[in-house]
Coordinates of C-alpha atoms in Angstrom, one line a residue:
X29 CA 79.0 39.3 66.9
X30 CA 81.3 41.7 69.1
X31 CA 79.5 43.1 71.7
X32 CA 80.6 45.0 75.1
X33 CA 80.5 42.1 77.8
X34 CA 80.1 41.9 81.8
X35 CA 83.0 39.0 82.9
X36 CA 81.0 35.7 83.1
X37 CA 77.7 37.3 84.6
X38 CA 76.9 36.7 80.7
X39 CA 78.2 33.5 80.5
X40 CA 75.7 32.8 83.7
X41 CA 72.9 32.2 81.0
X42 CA 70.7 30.5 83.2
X43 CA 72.7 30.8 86.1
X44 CA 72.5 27.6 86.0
X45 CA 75.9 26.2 87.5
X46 CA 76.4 28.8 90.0
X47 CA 73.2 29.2 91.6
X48 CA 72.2 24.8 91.1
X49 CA 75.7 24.1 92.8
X50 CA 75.0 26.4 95.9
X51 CA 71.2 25.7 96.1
X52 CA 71.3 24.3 99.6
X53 CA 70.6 27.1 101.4
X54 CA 68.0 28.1 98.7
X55 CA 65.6 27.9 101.3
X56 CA 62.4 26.4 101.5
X57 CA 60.2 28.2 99.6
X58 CA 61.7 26.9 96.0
X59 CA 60.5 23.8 97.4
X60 CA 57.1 25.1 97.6
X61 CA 56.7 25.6 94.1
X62 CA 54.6 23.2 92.2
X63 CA 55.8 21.1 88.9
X64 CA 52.6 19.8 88.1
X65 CA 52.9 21.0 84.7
X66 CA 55.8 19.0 84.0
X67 CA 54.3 15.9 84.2
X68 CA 52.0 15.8 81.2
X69 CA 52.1 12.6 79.0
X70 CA 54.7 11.6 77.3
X71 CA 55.4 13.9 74.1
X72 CA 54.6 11.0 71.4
X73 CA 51.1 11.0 72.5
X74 CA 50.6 15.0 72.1
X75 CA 47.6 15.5 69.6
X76 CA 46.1 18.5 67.8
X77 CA 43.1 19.7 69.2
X78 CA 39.9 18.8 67.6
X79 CA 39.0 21.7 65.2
X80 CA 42.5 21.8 63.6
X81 CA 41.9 17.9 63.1
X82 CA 38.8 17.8 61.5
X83 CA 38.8 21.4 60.1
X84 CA 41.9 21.6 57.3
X85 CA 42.1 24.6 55.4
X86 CA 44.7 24.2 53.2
X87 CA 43.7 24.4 49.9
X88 CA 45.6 22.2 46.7
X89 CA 47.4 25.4 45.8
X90 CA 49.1 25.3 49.6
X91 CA 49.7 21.6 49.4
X92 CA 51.6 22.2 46.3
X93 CA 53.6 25.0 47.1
X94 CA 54.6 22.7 50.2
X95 CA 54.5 19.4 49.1
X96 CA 57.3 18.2 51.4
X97 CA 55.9 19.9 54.8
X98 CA 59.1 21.8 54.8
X99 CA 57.8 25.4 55.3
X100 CA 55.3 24.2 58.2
X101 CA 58.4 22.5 59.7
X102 CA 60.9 25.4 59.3
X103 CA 58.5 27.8 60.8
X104 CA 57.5 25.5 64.3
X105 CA 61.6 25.6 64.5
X106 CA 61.7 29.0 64.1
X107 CA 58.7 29.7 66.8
X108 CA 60.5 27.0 68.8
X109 CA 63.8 28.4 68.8
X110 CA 62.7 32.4 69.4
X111 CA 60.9 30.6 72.4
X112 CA 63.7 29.7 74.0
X113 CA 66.5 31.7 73.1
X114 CA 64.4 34.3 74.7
X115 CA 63.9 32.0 77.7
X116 CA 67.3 31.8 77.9
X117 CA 68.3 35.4 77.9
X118 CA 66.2 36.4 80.9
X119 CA 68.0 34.6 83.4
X120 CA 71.0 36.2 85.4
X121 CA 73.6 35.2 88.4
X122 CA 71.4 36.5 90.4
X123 CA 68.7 34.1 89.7
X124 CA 67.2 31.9 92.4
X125 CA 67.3 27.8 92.6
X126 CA 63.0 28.6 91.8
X127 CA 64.1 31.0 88.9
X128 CA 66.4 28.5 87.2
X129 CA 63.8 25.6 87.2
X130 CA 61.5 27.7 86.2
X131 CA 63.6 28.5 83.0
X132 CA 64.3 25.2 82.6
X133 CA 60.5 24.4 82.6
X134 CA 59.7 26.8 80.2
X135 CA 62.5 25.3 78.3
X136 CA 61.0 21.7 78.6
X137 CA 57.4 22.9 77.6
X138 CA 58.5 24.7 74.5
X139 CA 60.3 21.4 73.1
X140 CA 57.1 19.4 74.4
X141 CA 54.5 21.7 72.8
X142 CA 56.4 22.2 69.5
X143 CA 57.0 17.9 69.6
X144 CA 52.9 17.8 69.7
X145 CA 52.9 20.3 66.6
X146 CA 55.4 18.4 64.3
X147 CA 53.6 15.3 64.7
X148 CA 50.7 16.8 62.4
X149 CA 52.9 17.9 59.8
X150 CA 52.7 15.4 56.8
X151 CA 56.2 15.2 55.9
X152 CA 56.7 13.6 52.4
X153 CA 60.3 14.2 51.7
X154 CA 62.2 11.1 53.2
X155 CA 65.2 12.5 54.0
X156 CA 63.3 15.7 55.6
X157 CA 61.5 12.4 58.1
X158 CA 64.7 11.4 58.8
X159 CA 65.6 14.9 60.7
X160 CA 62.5 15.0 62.2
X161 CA 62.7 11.6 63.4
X162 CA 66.1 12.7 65.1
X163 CA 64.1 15.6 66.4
X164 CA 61.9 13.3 68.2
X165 CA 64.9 11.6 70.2
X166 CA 66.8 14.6 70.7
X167 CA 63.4 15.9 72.5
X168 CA 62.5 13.1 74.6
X169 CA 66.0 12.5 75.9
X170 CA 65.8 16.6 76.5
X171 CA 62.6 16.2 78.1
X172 CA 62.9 13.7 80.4
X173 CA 66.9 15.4 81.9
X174 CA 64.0 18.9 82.4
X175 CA 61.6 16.4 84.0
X176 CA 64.3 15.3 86.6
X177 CA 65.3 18.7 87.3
X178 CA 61.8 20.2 87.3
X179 CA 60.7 17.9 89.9
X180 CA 63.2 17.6 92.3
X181 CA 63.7 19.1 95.3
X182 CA 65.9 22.1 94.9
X183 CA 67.9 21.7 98.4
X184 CA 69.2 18.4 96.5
X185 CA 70.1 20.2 93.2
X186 CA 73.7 20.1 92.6
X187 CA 75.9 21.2 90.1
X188 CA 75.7 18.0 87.9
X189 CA 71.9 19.0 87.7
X190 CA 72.6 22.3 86.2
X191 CA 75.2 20.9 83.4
X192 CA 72.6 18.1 82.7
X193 CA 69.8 21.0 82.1
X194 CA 72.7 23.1 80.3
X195 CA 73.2 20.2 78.5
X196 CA 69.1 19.2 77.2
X197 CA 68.7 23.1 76.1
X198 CA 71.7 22.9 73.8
X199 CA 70.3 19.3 72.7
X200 CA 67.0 20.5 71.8
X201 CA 68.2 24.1 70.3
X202 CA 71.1 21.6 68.5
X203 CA 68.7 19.3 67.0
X204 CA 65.6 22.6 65.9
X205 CA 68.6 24.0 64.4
X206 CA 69.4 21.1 62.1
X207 CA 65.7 20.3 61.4
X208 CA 64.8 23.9 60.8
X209 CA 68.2 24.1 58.4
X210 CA 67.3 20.8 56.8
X211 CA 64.0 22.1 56.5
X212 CA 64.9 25.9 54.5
X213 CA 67.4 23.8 52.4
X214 CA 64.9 21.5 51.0
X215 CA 62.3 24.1 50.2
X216 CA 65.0 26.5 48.5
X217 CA 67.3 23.7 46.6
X218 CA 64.9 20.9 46.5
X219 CA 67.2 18.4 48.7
X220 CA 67.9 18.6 52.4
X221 CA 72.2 19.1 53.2
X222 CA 74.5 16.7 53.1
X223 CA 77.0 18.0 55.1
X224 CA 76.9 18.9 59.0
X225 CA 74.5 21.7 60.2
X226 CA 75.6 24.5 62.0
X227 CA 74.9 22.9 65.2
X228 CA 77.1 19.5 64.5
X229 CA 80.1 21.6 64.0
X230 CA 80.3 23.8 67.0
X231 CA 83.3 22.7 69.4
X232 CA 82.3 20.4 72.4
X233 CA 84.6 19.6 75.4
X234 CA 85.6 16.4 73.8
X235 CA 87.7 18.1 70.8
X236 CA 89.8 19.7 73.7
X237 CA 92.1 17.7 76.2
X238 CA 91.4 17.3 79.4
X239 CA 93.1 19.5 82.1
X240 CA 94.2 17.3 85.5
X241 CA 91.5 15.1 84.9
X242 CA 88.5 17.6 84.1
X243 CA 87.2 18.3 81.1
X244 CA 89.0 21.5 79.5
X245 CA 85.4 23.5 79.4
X246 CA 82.3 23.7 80.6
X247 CA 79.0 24.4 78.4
X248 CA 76.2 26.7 78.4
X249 CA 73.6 27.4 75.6
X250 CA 73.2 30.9 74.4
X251 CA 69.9 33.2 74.1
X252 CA 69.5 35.4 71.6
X253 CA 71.7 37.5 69.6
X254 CA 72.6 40.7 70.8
X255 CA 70.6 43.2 68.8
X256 CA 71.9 47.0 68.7
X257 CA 71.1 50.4 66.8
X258 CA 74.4 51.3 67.4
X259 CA 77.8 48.9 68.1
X260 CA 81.0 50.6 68.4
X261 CA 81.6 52.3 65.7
X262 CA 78.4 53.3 65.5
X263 CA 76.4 51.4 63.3
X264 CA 73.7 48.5 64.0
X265 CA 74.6 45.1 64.6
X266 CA 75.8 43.1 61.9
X267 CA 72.5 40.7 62.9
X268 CA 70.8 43.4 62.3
X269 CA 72.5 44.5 59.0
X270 CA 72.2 40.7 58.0
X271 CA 70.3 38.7 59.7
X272 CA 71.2 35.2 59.5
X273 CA 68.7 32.7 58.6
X274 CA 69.9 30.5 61.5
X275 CA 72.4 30.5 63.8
X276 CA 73.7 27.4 66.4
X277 CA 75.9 29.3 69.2
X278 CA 76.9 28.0 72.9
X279 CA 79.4 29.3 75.4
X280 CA 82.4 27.4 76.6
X281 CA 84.0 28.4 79.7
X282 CA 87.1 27.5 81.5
X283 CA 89.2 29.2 84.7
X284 CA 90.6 31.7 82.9
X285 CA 88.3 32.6 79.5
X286 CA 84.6 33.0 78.7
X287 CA 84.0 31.9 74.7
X288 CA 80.9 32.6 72.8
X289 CA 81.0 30.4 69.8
X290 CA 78.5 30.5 66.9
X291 CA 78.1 29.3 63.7
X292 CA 75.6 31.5 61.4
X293 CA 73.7 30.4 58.3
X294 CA 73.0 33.0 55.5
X295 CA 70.6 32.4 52.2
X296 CA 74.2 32.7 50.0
X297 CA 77.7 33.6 49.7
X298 CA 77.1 37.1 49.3
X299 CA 74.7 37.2 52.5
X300 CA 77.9 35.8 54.5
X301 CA 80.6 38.0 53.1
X302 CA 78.2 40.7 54.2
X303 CA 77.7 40.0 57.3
X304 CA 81.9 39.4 57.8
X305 CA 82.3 42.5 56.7
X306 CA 79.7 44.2 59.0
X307 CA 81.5 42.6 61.8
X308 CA 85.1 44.2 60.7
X309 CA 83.8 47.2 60.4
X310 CA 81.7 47.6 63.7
X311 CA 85.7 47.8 65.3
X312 CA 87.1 49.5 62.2
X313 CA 87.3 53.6 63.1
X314 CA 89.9 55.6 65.3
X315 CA 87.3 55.2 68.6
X316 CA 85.3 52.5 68.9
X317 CA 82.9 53.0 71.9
X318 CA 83.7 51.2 75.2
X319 CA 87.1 50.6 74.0
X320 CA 90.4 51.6 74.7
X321 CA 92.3 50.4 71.6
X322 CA 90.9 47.5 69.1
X323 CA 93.2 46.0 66.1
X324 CA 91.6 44.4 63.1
X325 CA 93.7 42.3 60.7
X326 CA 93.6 39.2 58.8
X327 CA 93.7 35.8 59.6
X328 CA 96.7 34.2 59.3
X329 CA 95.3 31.1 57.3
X330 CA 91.6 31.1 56.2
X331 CA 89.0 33.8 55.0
X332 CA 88.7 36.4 57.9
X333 CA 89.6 38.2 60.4
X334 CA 91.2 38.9 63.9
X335 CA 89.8 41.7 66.4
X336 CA 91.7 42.0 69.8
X337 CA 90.1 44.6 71.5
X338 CA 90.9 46.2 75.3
X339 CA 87.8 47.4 77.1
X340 CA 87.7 50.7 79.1
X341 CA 86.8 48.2 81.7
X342 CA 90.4 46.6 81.1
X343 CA 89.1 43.3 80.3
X344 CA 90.5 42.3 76.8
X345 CA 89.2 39.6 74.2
X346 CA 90.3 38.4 70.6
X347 CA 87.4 38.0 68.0
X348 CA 87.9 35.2 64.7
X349 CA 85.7 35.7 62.1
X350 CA 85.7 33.5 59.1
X351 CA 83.5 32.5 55.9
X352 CA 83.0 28.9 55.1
X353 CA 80.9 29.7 52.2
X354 CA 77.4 30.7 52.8
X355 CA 78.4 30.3 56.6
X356 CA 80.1 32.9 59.3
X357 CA 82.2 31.5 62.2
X358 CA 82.8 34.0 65.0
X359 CA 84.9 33.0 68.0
X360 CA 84.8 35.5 70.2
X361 CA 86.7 35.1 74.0
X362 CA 87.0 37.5 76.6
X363 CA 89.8 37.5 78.9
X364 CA 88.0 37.8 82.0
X365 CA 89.8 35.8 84.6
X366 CA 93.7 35.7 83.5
X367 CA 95.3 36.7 86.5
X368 CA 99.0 35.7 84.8
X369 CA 100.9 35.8 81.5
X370 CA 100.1 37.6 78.2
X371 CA 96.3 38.3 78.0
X372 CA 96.2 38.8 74.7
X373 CA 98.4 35.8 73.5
X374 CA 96.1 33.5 76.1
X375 CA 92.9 34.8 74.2
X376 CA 94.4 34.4 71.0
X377 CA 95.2 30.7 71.7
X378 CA 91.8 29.4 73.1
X379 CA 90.3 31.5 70.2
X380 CA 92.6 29.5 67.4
X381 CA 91.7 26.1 69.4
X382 CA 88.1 26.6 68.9
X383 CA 87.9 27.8 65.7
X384 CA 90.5 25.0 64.7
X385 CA 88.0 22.4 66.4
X386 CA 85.0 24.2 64.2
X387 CA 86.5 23.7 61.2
X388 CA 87.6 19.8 61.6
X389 CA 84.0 18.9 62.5
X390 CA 83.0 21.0 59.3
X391 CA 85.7 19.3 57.2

């Protein structure tokens, strides 16, 4: 989804990297602040409290409308996810050492208290266990890299800490997406996906070379989709226009470019196409507000298109849109850091790279 955006102060979702890797002189009081609650039992041994044990009210109609638990799983990943993404998207650069474990604690007790809630679910479909099975891994993996961070000190917080606490929210957003896909699949078509879910087939450092030794980007999940009345050309957001029915996004980030990757899930074809088309045309009039010029054409292979834009800022980005049936893929990079060559061209390439990586995990 194009959007007007501040040079990597977005990409700071949780301020995670900059503020972790600098937290020496964060002072004593982050040390003051307690982490009791992040030391509750282990999330296999969550139960449901007594009255929703020994009280069901789900009557045979319910059980049979639902007979694979798919609609009580696809809605704790829904609640799970909105948790989160909204976690996510209150942190700044500006945030303190204390601010950023605190974020990551609310992140760890979402994906704990939503583990507890799953576990009362009778799933029937096999295939639908399976996923939540993976769910449980994914979570307690996620859980215990929060734990570690939570915990600790924050004078001895360094930067690996932050990319280990970037790296357990997009786990455990990763693996609610899948479930929670897996999950609205079964209960439409009567069979959970075969192929990869939106969250297996968004780029990862490892589809990229290395660069002197490093890897080429760094990750950071996402929050939540930016949500306005009026984009610029005036009409509302193509999320809002559309909404998809799930979405896996993260940001990549290297010396030079800030990505914002996502991959977006619609009900059908027609739902996708829909929402491609509200994306053209948010950038498709003589003006588009907060712009200084903005060109919109197709791709050159694929089913899409290309939006290089030049802010009045001066910052400049390139946009790849593209439907994969009832899926969207949006690349969108922003130029924020060239300091050399062809801005444009440089945009253009890391956006082709990452949409090329997209679609060989898809394939």
């Amino acid at each position: 989804m194009p959007t007007v955006r501040h040079p990597r102060v977005l990409l700071a979702a949780l301020a995670a990297v900059t503020v972790l890797a600098g937290c020496g002189a964060g002072g004593g009081s982050d040390a003051a602040e307690p982490a009791a609650e992040t030391t509750a039992a282990p999330a296999a041994e969550t139960t449901a409290a007594p009255d929703e044990a020994s009280e069901p009210d789900e009557t045979e109609d319910d059980a049979a409308a639902d007979p694979a638990g798919a609609d009580d799983v696809a809605d704790l990943m829904a609640d799970y996810l909105e948790t989160s993404r909204a976690a996510l998207s209150e942190g700044d650069s500006t945030s303190s050492t204390a601010d950023v474990q605190a974020t990551f604690r609310e992140l760890r007790n979402a994906l704990f208290e939503t583990d507890g809630d799953l576990r009362d679910v009778d799933v029937a479909d096999p295939d639908l266990a399976d996923a939540v099975n993976d769910f449980y891994a994914t979570a307690a993996d996620a859980i215990a890299a929060f734990d570690e961070i939570t915990t600790a000190d924050p004078s001895t917080l360094g930067q690996a800490d932050a990319e280990a606490g970037n790296q357990a929210a997009i786990d455990g957003l990763g693996t609610a997406v899948t479930l929670r896909e897996a999950a609205l699949t079964l209960a439409a078509d009567g069979a959970v996906p075969d192929g990869p879910s939106p969250s297996e087939v968004l780029a990862v450092p490892d589809d990229f070379e290395d660069v002197d030794g490093a890897p080429a980007y760094t990750t950071k999940p996402e929050g939540e989709l930016p949500l306005t009345q009026s984009g610029p050309c005036g009409k509302p957001s193509s999320a809002i226009q559309v909404p998809p029915r799930t979405f896996a996004s993260t940001f990549l980030e290297d010396p030079q470019v800030s990505i914002i990757q996502r991959v977006l899930a619609f009900a059908d074809e027609d739902e996708a196409a829909a929402y491609a088309d509200a994306v053209e045309e948010a950038f498709s009039c003589d003006d588009p507000d907060g712009y200084a010029s903005a060109k919109v054409e197709p791709l050159d292979d694929g089913d899409g298109v290309r939006i290089q834009t030049a802010s009045d800022d001066g910052f400049v980005s390139t946009l790849l849109v593209e439907q994969d049936g009832s899926r969207v893929v949006t690349v969108d990079v922003l130029g924020d850091q060239i300091s050399g060559g062809l801005p444009l061209q440089i945009t253009q390439t890391h956006a082709e790279a990452v949409l090329d990586a997209i679609r060989d995990r898809a394939a």
